[in-house]
C-alpha atoms as a PDB file:
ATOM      1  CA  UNK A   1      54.772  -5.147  -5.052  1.00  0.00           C
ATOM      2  CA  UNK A   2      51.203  -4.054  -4.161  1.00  0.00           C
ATOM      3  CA  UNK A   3      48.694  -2.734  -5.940  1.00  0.00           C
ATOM      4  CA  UNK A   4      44.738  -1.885  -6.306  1.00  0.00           C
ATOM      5  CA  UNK A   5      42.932  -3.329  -8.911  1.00  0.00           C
ATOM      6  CA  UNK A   6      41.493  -0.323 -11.562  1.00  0.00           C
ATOM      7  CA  UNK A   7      37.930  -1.250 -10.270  1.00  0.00           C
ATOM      8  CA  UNK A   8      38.487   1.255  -7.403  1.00  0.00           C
ATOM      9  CA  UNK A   9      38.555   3.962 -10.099  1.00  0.00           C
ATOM     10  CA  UNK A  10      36.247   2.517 -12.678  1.00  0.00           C
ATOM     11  CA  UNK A  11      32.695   2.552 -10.936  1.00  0.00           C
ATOM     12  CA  UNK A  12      30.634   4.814  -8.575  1.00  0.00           C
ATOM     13  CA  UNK A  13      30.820   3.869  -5.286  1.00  0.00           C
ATOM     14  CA  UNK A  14      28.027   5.720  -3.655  1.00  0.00           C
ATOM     15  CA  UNK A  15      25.821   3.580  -6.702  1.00  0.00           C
ATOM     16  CA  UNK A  16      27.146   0.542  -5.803  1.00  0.00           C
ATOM     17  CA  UNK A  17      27.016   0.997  -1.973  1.00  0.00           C
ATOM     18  CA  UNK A  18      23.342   2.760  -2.150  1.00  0.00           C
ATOM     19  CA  UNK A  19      21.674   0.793  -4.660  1.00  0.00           C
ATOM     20  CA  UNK A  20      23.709  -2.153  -5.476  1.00  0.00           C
ATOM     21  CA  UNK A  21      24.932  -1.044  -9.365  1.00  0.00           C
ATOM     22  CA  UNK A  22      27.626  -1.709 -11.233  1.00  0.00           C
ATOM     23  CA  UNK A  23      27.671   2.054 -13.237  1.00  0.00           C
ATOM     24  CA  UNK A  24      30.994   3.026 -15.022  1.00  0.00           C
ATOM     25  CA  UNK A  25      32.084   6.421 -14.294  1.00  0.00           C
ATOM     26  CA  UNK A  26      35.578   6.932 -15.013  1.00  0.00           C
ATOM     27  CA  UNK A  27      37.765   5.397 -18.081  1.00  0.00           C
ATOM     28  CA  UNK A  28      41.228   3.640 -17.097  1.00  0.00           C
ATOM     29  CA  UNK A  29      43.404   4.024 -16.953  1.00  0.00           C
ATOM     30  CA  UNK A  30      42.416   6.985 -13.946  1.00  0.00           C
ATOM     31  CA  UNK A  31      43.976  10.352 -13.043  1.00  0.00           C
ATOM     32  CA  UNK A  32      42.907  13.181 -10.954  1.00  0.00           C
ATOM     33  CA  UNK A  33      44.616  15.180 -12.942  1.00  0.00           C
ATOM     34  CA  UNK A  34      42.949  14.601 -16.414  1.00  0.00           C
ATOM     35  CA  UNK A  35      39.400  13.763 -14.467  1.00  0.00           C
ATOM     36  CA  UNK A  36      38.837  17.039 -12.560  1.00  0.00           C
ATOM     37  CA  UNK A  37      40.199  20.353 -13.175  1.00  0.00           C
ATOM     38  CA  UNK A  38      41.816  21.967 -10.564  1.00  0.00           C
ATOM     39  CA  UNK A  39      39.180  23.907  -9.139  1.00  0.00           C
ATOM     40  CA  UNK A  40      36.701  21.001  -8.614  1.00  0.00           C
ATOM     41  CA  UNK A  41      40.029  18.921  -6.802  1.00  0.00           C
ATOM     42  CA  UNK A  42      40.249  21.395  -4.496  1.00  0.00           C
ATOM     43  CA  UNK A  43      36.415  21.487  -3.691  1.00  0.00           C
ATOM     44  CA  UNK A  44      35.982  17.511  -3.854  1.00  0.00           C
ATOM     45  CA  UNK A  45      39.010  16.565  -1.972  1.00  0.00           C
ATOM     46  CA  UNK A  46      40.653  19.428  -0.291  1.00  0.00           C
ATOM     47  CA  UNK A  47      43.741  21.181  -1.257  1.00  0.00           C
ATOM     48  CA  UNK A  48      46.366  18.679  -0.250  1.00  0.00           C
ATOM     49  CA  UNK A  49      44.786  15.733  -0.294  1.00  0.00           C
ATOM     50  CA  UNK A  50      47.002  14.103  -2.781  1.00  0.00           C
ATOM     51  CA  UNK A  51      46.396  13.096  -6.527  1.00  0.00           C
ATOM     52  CA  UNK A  52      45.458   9.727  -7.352  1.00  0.00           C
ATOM     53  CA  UNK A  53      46.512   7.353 -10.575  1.00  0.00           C
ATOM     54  CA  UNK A  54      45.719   4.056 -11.564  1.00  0.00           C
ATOM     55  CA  UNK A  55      48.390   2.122 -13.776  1.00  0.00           C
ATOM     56  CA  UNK A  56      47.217  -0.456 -16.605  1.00  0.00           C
ATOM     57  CA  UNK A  57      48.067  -4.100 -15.838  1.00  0.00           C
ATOM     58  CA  UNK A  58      50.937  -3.580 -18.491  1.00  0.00           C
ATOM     59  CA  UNK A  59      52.198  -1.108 -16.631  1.00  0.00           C
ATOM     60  CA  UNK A  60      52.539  -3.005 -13.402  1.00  0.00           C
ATOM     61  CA  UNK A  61      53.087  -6.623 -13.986  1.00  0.00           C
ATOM     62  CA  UNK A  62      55.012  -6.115 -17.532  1.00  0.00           C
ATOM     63  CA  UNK A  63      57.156  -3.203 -15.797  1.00  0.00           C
ATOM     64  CA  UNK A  64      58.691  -5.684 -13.385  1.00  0.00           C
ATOM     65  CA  UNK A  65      59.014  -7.780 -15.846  1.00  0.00           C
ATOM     66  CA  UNK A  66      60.844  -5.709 -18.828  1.00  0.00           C
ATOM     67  CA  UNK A  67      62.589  -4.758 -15.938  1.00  0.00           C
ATOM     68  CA  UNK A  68      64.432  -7.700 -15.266  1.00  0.00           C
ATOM     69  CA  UNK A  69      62.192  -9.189 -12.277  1.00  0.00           C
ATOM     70  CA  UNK A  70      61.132 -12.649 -12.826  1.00  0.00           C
ATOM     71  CA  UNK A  71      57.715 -13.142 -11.123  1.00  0.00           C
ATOM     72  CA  UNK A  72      57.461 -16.034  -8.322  1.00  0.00           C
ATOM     73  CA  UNK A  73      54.529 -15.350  -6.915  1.00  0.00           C
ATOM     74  CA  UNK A  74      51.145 -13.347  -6.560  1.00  0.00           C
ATOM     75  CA  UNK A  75      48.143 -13.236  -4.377  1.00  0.00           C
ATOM     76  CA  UNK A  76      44.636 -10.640  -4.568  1.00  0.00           C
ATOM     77  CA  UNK A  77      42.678  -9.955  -1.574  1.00  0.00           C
ATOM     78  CA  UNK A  78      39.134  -8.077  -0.621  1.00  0.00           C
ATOM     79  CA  UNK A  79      39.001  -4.597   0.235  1.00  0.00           C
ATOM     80  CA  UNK A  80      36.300  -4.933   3.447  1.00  0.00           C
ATOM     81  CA  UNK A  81      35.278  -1.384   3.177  1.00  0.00           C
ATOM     82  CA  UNK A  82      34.637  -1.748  -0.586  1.00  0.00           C
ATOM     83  CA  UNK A  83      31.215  -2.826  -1.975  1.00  0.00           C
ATOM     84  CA  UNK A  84      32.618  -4.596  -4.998  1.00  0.00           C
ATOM     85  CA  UNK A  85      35.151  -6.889  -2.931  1.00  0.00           C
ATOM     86  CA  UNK A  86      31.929  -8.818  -3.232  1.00  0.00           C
ATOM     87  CA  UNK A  87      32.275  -9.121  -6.688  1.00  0.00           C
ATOM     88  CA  UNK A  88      36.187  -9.349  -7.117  1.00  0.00           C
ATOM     89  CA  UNK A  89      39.485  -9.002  -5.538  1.00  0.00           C
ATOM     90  CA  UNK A  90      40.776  -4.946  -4.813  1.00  0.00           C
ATOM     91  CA  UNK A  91      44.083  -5.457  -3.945  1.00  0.00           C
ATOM     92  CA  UNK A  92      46.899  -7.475  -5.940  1.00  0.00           C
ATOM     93  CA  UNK A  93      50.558  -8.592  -4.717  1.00  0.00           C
ATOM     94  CA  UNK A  94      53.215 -10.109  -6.983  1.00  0.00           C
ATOM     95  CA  UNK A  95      56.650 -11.388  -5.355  1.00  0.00           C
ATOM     96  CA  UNK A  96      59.524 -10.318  -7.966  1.00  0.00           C
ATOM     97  CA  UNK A  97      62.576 -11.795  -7.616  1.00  0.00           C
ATOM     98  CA  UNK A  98      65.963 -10.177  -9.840  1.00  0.00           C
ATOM     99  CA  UNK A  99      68.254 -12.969 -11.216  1.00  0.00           C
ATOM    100  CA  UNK A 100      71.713 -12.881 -10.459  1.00  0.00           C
END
């Protein structure tokens, strides 16, 4: 299973692209939902673009787990187009495996 790490959602990215900073913006874990109101969607991403969400670490990794899946594996890799790939991995990958 794939996923992005929360950083995507966490900072500005026209700060740290522009200027170089690290500036919190958003709390995680994110939703479009709870960050915008509907109105301001609509006018920041267009009306069907869809919603975004970013899942704790709990949520992902202890999900598989409390759902049976017994972890073999995991790997994190850059995302190129991301300014803080400089500073830490953007995308995650666990190999699950179900016993029996």
């Amino acid at each position: 299973m794939g996923f992005l790490n929360p950083d995507v959602y966490l900072f500005d990215h026209e700060a740290l692209d522009e200027r170089g900073e690290l500036i919190v913006v958003h709390k995680l874990p994110y939703s479009d939902v709870t960050q915008y109101s509907a109105e301001e969607r609509a006018t920041k991403f267009g009306a069907y673009v869809p919603l975004e969400y970013s899942h704790t670490l709990t949520d992902q990794i202890g999900g598989q787990l409390a759902a049976g899946f017994v972890l073999t594996g995991f790997a994190e890799g850059p995302h190129q187009s991301n300014a803080s790939a400089q500073y830490m991995s953007n995308y995650f990958a666990t190999l699950a495996v179900k016993p029996g």
